[in-house]
Short mmCIF file of C-alpha atoms in Angstrom, two decimals:
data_model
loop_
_atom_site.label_atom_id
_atom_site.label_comp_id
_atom_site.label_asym_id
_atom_site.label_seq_id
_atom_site.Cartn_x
_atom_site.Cartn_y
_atom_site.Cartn_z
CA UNK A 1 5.58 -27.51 -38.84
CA UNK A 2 4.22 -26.83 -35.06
CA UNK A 3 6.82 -28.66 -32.45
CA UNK A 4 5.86 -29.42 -29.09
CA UNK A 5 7.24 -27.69 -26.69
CA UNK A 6 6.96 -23.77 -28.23
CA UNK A 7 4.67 -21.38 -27.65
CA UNK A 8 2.55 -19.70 -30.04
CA UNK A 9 0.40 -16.36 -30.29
CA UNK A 10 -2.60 -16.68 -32.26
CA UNK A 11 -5.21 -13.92 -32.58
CA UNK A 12 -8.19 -13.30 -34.99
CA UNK A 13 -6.32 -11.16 -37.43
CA UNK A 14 -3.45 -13.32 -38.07
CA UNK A 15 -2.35 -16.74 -38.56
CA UNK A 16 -0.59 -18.04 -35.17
CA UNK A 17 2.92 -17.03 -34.61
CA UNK A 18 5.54 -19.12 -32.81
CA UNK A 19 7.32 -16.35 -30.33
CA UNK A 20 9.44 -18.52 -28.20
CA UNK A 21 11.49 -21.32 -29.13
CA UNK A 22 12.14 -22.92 -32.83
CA UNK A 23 12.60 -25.86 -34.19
CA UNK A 24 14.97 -28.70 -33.44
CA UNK A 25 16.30 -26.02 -30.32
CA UNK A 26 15.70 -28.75 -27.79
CA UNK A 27 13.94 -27.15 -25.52
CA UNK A 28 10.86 -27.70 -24.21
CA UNK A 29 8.22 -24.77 -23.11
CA UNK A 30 5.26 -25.16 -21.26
CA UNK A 31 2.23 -23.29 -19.26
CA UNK A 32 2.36 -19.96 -20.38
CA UNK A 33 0.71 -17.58 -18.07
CA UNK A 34 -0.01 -13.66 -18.84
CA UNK A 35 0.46 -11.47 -16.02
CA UNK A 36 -3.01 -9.92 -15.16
CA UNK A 37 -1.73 -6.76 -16.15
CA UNK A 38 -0.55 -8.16 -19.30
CA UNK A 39 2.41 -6.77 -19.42
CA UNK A 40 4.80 -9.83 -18.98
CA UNK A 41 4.37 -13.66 -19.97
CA UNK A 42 6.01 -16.03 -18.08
CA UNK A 43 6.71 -19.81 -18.73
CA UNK A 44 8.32 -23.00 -17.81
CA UNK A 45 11.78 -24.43 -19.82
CA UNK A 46 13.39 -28.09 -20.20
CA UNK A 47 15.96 -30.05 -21.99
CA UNK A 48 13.65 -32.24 -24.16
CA UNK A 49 16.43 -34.42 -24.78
CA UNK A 50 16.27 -35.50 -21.56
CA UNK A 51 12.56 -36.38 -21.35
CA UNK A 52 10.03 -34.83 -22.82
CA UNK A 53 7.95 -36.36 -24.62
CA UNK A 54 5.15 -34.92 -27.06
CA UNK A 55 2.23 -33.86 -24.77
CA UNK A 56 4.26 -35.49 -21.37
CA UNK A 57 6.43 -33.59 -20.19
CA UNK A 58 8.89 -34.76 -17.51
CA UNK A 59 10.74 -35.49 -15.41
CA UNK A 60 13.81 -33.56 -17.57
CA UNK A 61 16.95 -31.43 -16.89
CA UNK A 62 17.98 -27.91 -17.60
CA UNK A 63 14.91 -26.42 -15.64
CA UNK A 64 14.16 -22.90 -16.18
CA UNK A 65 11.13 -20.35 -15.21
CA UNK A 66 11.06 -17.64 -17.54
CA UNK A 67 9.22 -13.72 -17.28
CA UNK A 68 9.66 -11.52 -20.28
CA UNK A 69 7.96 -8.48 -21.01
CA UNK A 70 5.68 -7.84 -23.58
CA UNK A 71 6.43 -5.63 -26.72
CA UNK A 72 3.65 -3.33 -28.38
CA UNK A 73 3.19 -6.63 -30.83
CA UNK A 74 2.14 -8.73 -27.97
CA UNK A 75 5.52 -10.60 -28.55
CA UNK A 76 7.89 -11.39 -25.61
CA UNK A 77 11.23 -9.23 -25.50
CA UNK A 78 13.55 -12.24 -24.90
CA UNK A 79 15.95 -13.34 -22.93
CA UNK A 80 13.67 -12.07 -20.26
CA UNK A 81 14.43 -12.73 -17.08
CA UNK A 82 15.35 -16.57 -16.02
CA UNK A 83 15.49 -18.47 -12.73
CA UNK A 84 17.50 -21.27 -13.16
CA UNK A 85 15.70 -24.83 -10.99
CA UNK A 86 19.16 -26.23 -11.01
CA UNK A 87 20.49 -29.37 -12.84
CA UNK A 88 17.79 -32.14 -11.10
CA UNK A 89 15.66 -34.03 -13.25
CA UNK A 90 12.10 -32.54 -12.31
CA UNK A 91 8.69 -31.83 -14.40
CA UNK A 92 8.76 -28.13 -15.95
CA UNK A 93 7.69 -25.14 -13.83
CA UNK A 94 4.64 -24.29 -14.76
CA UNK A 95 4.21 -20.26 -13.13
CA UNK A 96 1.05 -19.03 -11.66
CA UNK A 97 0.97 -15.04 -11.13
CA UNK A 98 -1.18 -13.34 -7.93
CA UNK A 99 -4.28 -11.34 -8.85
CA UNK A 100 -2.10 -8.06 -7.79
#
């Protein structure tokens, strides 16, 4: 079963791979962006419990941008770094990196 709300590495060798978030955690992640490097994903967190909503997602609570490096499996070596948005209701960040 795929929830909404995780993110998911899929390549042409293998069968796609959840690598952040599980089922029934509550929370919701969105927009992942790879650095151009590629060394570090980064991604937007919510409380989906407080709003989102299959494919809409917002406003909700528990805000959090997320930027994890990559291990040699492509995976993200979690907890990563987080940036808490504070406890406003708000859409989920949704991170854009800088060409350098």
């Amino acid at each position: 079963i795929r929830e909404d709300g995780d993110i998911w590495i899929v390549d042409a060798t293998t069968d796609a791979a959840r690598v952040v978030g599980f089922v029934g955690d509550g929370i919701g992640q969105r927009c992942p962006a790879f650095a151009p490097d590629g060394a570090r994903l980064a991604w937007g967190e919510g409380d989906t419990a407080s709003g989102l909503n299959g494919r809409s997602p917002g406003p909700v609570s528990g805000r959090v941008l997320v930027v994890a490096d990559l291990g040699p499996d492509g995976r993200p070596l979690l907890p990563g770094r987080r940036v808490s948005l504070g406890d406003t209701l708000g859409r989920i960040p949704c991170p854009s990196w800088s060409p350098s």
